[in-house]
Coordinates of C-alpha atoms and ligand atoms in Angstrom, one line a residue:
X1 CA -60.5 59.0 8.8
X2 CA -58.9 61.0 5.6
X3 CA -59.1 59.4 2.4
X4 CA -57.8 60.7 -1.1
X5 CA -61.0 61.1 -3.1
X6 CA -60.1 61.3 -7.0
X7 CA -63.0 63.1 -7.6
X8 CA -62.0 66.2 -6.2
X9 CA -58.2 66.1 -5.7
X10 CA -58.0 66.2 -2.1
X11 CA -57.3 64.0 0.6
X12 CA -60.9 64.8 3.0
X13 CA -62.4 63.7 5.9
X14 CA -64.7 60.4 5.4
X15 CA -68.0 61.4 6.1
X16 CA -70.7 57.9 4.8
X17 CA -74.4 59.4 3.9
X18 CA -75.6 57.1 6.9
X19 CA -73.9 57.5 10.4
X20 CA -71.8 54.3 11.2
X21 CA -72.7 52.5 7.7
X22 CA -70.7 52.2 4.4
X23 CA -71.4 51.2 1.3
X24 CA -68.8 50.4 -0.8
X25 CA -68.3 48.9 -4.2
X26 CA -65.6 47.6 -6.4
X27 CA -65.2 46.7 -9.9
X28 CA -64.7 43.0 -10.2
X29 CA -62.6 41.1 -12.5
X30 CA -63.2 40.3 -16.4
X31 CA -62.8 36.8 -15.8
X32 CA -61.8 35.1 -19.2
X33 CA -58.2 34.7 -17.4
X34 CA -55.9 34.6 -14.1
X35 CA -55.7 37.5 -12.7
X36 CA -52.1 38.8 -12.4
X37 CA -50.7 40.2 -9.4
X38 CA -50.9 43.8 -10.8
X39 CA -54.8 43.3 -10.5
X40 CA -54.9 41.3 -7.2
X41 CA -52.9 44.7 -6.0
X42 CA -55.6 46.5 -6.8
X43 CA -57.8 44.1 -4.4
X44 CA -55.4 43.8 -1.2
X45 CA -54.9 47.5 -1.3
X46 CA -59.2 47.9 -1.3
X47 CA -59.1 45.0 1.5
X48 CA -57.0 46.7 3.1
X49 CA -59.2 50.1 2.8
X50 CA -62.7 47.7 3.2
X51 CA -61.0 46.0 6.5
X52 CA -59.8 49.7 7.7
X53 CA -63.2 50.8 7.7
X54 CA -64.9 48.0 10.0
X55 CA -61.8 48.1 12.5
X56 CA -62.8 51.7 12.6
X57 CA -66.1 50.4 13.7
X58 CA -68.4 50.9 10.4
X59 CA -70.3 48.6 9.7
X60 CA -69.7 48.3 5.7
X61 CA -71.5 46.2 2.9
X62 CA -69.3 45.9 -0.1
X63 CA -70.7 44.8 -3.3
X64 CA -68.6 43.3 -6.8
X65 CA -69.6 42.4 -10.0
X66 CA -68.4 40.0 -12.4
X67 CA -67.5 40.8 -15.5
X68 CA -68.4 37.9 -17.8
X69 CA -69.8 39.8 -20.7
X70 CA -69.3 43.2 -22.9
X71 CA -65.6 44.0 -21.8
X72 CA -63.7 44.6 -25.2
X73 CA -59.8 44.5 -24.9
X74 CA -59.7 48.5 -25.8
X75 CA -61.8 49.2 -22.3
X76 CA -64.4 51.4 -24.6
X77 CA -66.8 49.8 -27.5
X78 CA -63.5 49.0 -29.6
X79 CA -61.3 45.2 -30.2
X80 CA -62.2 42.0 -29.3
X81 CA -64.7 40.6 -26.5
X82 CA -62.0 39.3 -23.9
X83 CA -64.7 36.6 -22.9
X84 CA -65.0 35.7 -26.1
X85 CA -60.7 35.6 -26.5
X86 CA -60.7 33.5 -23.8
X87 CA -63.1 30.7 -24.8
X88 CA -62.0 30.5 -28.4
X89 CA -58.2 30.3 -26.8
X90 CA -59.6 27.6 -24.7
X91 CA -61.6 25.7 -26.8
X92 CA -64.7 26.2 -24.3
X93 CA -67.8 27.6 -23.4
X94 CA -68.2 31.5 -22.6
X95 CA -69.6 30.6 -19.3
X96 CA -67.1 27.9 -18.9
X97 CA -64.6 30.0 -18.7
X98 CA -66.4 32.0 -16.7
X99 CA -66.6 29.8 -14.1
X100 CA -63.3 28.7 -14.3
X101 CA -61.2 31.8 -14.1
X102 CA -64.3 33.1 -11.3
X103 CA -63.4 30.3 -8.7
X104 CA -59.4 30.7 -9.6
X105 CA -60.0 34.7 -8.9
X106 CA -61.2 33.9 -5.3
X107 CA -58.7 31.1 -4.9
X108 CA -56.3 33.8 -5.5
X109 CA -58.0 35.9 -3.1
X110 CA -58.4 33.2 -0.4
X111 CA -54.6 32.7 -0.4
X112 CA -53.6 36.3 -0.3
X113 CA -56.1 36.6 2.6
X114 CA -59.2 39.2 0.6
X115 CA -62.5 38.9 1.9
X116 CA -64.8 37.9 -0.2
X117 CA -67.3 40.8 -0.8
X118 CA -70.9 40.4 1.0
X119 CA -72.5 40.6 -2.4
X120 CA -71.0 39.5 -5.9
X121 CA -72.5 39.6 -8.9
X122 CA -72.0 38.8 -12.3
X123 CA -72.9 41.0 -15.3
X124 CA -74.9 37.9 -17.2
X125 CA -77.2 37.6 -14.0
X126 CA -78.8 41.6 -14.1
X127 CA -80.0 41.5 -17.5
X128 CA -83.4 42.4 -17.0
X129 CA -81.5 45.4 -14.6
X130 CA -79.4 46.9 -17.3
X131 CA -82.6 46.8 -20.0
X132 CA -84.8 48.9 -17.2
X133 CA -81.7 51.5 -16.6
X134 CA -81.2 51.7 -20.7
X135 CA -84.4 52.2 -21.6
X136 CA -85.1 55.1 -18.6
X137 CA -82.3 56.7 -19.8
X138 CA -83.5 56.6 -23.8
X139 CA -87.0 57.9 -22.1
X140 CA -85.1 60.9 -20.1
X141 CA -83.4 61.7 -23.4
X142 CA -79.4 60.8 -23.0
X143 CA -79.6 58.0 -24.5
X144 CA -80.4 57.1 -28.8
X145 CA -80.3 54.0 -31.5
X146 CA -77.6 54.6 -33.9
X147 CA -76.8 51.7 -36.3
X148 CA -78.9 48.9 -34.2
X149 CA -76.8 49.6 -31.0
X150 CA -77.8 52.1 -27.9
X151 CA -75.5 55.0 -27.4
X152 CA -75.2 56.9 -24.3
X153 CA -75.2 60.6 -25.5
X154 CA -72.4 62.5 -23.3
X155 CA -73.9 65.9 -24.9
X156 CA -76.2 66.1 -22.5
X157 CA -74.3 66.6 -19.6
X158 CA -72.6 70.0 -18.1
X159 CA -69.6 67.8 -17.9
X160 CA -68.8 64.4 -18.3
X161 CA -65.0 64.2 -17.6
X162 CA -66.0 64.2 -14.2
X163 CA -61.6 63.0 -13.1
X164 CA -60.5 66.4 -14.1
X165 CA -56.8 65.0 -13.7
X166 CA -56.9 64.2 -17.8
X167 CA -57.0 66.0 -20.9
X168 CA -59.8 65.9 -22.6
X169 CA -58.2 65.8 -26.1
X170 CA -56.0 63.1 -24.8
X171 CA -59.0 60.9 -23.5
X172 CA -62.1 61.4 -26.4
X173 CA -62.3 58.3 -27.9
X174 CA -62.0 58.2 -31.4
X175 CA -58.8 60.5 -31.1
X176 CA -56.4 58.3 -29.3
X177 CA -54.0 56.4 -32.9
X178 CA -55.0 53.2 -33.5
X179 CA -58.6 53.4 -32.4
X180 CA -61.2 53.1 -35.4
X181 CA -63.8 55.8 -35.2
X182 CA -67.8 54.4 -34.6
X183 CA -69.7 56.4 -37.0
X184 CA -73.1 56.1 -35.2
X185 CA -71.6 58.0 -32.4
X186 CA -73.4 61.5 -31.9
X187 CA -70.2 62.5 -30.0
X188 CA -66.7 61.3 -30.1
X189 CA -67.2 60.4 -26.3
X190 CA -70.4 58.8 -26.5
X191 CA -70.5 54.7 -25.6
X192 CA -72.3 51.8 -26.4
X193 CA -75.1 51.0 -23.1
X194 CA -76.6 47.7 -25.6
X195 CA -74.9 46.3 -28.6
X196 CA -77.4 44.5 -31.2
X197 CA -74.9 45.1 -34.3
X198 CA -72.1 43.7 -33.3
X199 CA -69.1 43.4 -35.5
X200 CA -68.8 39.7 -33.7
X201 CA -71.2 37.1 -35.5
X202 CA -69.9 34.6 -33.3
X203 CA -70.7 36.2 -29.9
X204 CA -72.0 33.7 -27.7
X205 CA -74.4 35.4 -25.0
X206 CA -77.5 37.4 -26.7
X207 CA -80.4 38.5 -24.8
X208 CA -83.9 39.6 -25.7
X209 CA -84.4 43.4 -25.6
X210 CA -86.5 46.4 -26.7
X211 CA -84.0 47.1 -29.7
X212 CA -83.7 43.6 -30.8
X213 CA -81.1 40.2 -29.8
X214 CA -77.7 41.4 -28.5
X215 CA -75.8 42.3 -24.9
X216 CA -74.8 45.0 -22.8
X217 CA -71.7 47.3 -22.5
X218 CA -69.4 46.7 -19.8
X219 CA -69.6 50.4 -18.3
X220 CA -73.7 49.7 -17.8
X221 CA -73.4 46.7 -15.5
X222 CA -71.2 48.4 -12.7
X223 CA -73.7 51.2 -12.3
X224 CA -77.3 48.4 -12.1
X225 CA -75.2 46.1 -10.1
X226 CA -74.3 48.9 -7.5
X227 CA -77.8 50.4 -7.5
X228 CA -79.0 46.8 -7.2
X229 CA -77.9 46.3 -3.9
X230 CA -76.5 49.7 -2.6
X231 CA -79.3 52.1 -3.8
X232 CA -79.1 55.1 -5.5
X233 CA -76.3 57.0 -2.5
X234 CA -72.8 55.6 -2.8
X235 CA -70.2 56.0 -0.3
X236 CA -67.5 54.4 -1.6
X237 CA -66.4 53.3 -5.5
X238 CA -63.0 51.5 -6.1
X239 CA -61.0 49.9 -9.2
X240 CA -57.4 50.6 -10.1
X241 CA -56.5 53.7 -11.5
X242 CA -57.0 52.7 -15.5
X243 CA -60.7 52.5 -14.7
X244 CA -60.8 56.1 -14.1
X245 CA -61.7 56.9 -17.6
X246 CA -63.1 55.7 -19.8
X247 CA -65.3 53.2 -17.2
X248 CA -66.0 54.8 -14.2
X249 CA -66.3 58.2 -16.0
X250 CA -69.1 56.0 -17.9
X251 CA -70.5 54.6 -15.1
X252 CA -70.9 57.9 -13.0
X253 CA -72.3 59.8 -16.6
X254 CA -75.0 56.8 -16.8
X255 CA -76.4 56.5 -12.9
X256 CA -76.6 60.0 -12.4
X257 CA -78.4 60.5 -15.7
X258 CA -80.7 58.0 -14.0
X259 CA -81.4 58.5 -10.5
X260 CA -81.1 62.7 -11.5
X261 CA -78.2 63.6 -8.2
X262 CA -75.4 63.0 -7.7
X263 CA -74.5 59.1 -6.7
X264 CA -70.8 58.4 -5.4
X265 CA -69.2 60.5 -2.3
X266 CA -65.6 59.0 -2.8
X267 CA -63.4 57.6 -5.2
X268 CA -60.6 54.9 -4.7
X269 CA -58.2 54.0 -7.2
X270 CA -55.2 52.0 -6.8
X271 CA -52.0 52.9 -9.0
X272 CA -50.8 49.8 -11.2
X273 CA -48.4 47.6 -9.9
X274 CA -45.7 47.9 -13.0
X275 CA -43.2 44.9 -14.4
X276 CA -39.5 46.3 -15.0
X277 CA -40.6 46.9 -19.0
X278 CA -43.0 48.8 -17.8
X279 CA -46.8 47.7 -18.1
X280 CA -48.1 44.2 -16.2
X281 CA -49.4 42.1 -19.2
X282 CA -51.1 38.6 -19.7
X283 CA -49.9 38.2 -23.0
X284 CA -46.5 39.2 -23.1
X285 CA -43.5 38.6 -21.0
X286 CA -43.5 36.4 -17.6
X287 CA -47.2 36.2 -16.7
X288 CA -47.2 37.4 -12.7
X289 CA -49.6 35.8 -11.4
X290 CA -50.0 33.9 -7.7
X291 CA -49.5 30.1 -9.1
X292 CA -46.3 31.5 -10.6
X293 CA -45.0 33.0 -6.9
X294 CA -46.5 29.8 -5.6
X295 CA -44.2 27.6 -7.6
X296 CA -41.0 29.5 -7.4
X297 CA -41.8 28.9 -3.3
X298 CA -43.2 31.9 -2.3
X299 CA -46.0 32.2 0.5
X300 CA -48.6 34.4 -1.0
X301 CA -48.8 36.6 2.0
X302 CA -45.3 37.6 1.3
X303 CA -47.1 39.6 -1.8
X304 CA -49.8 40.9 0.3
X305 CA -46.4 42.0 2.7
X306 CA -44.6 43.6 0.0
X307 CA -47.7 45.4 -1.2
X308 CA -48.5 46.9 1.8
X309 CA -44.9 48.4 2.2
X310 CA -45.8 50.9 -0.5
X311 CA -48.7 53.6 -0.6
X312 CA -51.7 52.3 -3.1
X313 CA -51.4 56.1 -4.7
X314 CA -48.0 55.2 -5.7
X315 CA -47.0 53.1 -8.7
X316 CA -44.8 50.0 -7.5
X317 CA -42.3 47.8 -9.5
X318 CA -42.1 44.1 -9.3
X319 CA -38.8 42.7 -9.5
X320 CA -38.2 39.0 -8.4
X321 CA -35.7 41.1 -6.0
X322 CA -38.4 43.1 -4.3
X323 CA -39.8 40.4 -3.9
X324 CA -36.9 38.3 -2.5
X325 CA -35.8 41.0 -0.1
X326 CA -39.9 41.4 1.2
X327 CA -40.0 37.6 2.2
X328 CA -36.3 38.1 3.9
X329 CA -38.1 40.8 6.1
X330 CA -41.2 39.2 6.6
X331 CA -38.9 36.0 7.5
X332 CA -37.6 38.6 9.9
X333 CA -40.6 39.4 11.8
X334 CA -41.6 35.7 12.0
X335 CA -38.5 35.1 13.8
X336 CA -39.3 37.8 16.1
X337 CA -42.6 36.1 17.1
X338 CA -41.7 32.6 17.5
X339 CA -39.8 33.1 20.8
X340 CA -42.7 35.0 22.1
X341 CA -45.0 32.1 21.9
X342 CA -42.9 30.2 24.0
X343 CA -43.5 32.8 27.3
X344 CA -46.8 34.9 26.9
X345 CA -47.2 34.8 30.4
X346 CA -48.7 38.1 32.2
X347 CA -51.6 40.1 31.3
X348 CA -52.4 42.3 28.4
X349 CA -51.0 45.8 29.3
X350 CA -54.2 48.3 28.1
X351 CA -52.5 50.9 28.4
X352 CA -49.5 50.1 25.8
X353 CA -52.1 48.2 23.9
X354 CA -54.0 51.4 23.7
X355 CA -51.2 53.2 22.6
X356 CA -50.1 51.5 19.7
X357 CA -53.6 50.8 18.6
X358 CA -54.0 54.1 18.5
X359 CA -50.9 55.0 16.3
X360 CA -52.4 51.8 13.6
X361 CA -55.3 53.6 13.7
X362 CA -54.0 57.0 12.7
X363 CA -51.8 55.7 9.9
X364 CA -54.4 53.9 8.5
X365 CA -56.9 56.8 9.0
X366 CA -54.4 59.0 7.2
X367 CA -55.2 57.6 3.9
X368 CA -54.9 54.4 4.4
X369 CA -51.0 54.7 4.6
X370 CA -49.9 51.1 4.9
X371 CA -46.2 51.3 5.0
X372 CA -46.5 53.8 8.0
X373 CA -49.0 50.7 9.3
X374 CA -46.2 48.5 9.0
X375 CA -43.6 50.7 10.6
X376 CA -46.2 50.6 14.1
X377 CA -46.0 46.7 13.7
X378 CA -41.9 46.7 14.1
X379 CA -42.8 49.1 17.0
X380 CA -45.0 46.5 19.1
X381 CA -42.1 44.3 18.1
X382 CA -39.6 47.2 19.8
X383 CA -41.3 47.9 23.0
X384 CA -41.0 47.1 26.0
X385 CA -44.6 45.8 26.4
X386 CA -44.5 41.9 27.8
X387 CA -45.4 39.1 25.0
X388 CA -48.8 38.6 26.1
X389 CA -49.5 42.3 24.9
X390 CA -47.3 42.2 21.4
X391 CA -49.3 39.3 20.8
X392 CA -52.3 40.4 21.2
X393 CA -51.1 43.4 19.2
X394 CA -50.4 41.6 16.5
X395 CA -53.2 39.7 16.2
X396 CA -55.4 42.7 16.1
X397 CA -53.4 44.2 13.8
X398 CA -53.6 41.5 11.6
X399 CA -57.5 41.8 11.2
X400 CA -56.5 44.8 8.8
X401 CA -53.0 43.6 7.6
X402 CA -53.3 39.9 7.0
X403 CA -50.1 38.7 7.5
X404 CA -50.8 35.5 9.4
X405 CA -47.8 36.2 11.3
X406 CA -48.7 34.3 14.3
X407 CA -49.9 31.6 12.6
X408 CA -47.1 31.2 10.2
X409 CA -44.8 31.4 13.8
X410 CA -46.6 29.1 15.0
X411 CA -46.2 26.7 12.3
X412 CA -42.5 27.6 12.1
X413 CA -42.2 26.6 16.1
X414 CA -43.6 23.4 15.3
X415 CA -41.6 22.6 12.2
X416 CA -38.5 23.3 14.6
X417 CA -39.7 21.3 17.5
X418 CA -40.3 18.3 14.7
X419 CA -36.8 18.4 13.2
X420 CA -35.7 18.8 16.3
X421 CA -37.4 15.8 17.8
X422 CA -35.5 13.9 14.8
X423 CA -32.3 14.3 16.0
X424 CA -31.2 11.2 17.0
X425 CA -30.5 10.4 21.0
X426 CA -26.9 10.6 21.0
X427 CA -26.5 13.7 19.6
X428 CA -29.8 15.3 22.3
X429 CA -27.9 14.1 24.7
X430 CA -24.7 15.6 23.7
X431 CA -26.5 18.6 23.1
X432 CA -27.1 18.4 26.7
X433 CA -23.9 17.8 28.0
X434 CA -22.8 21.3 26.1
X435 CA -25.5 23.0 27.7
X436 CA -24.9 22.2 31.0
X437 CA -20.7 23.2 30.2
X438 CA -21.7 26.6 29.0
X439 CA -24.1 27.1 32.1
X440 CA -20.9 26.3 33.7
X441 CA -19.0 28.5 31.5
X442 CA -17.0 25.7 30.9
X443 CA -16.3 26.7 27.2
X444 CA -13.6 24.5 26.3
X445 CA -15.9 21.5 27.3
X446 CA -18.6 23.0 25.4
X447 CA -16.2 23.8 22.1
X448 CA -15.0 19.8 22.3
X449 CA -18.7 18.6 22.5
X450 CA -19.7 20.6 19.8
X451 CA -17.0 19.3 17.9
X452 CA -18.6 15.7 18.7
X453 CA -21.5 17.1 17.6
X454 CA -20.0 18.1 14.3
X455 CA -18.3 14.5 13.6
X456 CA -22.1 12.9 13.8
X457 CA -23.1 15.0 11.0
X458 CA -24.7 18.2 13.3
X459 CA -24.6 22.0 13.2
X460 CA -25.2 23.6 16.6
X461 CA -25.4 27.2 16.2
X462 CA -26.4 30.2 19.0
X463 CA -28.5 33.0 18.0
X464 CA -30.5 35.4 19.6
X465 CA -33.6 33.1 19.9
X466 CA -31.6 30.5 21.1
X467 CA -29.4 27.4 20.8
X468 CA -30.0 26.1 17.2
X469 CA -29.4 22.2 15.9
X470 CA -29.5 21.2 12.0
X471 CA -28.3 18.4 10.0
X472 CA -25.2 19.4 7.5
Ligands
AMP501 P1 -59.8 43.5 -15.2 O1 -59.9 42.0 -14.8 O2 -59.0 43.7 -16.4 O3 -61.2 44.1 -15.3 O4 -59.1 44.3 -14.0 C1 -59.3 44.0 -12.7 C2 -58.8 45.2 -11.8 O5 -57.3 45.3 -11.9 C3 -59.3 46.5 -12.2 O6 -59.6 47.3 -11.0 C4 -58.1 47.2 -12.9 O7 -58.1 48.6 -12.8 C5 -57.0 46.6 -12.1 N1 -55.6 46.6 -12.8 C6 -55.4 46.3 -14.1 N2 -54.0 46.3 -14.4 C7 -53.4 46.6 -13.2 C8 -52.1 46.8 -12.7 N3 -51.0 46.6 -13.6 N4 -51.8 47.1 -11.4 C9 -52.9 47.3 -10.6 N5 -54.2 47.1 -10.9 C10 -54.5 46.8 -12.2
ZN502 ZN1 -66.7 48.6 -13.0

């Protein structure tokens, strides 16, 4: 398996530190709102990269945090505490909100068919964690006190912008308009690990700590939380691609400071999924998220569809016309399945199956390239394998892609069979009649019938699945 590892620049061969297991984690959601779709991209395309690696046979633990503390609105130790947003917006409780917007994140998740990671944690849970890492790392030297708060010092490392891909004058904090300079910092690029003086009296959640009341950074709690239950050698590390700097630059500076080698193999990040302004926002503009598709009657899965036609490396724009023309395709295939269900008769041919798996396998395997996925799904759907094997394609296809397509066939058979069980007798049975003059390519019979048909208030139409009845 090839992955694209943003560490180095180079799409390499997957090679986990233990044969056969993975560990893999991903930076969860700041949960003082919905998540929009931009950000549930982010989490189908790592499903989809989580679910690649057990159908290749690992056997993978994946781990995300919470973030329900210490994540200011600039991503570094600048603006407002989003938590803190949130609640005052909503007249409620930090961990209110918390809760709330935690249980809608995996409601959205359910719906768009994500696992739910074996372990998730949030940040307010690993206190005592992040104070042990903090003060090692004052002990070992890269970290000092400054003003009341604890600064990681990024002076002591041979280099910290560890994602070459950026500038380094375009990323040092401090330099970037409209950010106000810290004047504790050592170094421009230096970040807060443990806030006591904060600039917000109001802030809800304070802890107990060596260096007196206050809370953690946000960078600091992906880098315990990890540790906590994937140990010091990671395989995997995910997020979408704005977490690249300043936070998981943070996060890689601060463990390996820590546990002194290096600590991630491979780095996944997921390009942003983009509005037709430009950036995805919760604040301005329509806010995306899956209610909102929900409501304007689209199946969430049609998302998950139209995400998976485009490579995660690749920025994608939403339009409510992308979006249209996915659910007419993924209509599409549904159509394709439901006559299958009606004869899967035969045995599973092993060798087409094998086949086919094989080409799923190798487009996933080639950086996890859905769309080429995708395009081996409308080949099962081409060949001229019997129904019983398509099916069973599908179906194991669908442990990865997560359409529900036979399931959603199978509920658009029934729906069928129910209307057409509603058609009332006279018209069945005229229905009937025209069926039995076509057999006898009697088609003037048929044509008069269907004109019957048409006086009682019903459409009969043929397609390529079949003779087709509907009310006008
Ligand atoms: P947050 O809840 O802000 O911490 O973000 C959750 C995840 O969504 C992170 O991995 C972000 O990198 C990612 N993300 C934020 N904006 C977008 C976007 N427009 N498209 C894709 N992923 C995004
Ligand atoms: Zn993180």
């Amino acid at each position: 398996m090839y992955l694209y590892n943003s560490l180095t620049h180079k799409k390499e061969e997957f090679i986990p530190n233990t044969a056969g297991k993975v560990g893999m984690y991903t930076c969860g959601p700041t949960v003082y709102h919905f998540a929009h779709i931009g950000n549930l991209r982010t989490y189908i395309m790592e499903d989809v990269l989580e679910k690649t690696l057990r159908y290749s046979g690992y056997d993978v633990k994946r781990v995300m945090n919470i973030t329900d503390v210490g994540h200011l609105t600039s991503d570094g130790d600048t603006g407002d505490d989003k938590m803190l947003k949130g609640a005052k917006r909503e007249h409620k409780t930090v961990m209110e909100i918390a809760k709330f917007y935690t249980d809608a994140f995996f409601e959205d998740c359910r719906k768009l068919n994500i696992k739910t990671p074996d372990a998730v944690e949030p940040a307010t849970s690993c206190i005592d964690e992040f104070i042990k890492v903090i003060s090692s790392l004052i002990e070992k030297g890269y970290a000092y006190e400054a003003g009341g708060n604890i600064y990681f010092d990024t002076s002591k490392l041979e280099k910290y912008y560890v994602f070459s891909d950026f500038k380094e004058e375009d990323l040092a904090v401090g330099v970037r308009e409209g950010v106000e300079e810290d004047g504790n910092k050592r170094n421009k690029a230096d970040f807060v690990l443990w806030f006591t003086k904060s600039k917000f009296d109001d802030q809800e959640l304070k802890w107990e700590s060596p260096w007196g009341i206050g809370y953690p950074g946000w960078h600091i709690e992906c880098s315990c939380i990890s540790m906590k239950h994937l140990g010091e050698y990671l395989d995997i590390h995910c997020g979408g691609i704005d977490n690249a700097f300043p936070h998981h630059t943070n996060e890689i500076a601060q463990s390996e400071a820590y546990i002194g080698h290096k600590w991630c193999n491979y780095w996944f990040h997921v390009h942003h999924l983009n509005d037709e302004t430009g950036k995805m926002s919760k604040s301005k503009g329509e806010f995306l998220t899956v209610s909102l598709l929900e409501q304007k009657g689209y199946k969430p899965v049609v998302y998950r569809f139209f995400c998976l036609q485009s490579h995660y490396r690749k920025s994608l724009v939403f339009s409510w016309d992308n979006l249209k023309n996915a659910e007419a395709a993924y209509n599409k295939l549904i159509e394709k399945i439901i006559p299958m269900l009606a004869d899967k008769s035969g045995a599973v041919d092993e060798k087409a199956f094998g086949e086919l798996k094989q080409s799923f396998l190798e487009a996933l395997g080639n950086d996890i390239n859905t769309a080429q996925a995708v395009t081996v799904l409308y080949d099962v759907l081409k060949s001229s394998a019997n129904n019983a094997t398509k099916l069973a394609l599908i179906a194991d296809f669908d442990t990865v892609l997560g359409f529900d397509l036979i399931a959603n066939a199978e509920a658009a058979a029934a729906e069928a069979e129910a209307a057409g069980n509603d058609i009332p007798a006279e018209v069945q049975e005229l229905l009937e009649q025209r069926q039995a003059a076509r057999k006898e390519k009697n088609f003037a019979l048929a044509d008069e019938i269907r004109d019957k048909i048409t006086a009682l208030g019903y459409e009969v139409r043929e397609t390529r699945q079949g003779t087709e009845i509907k009310k006008i």
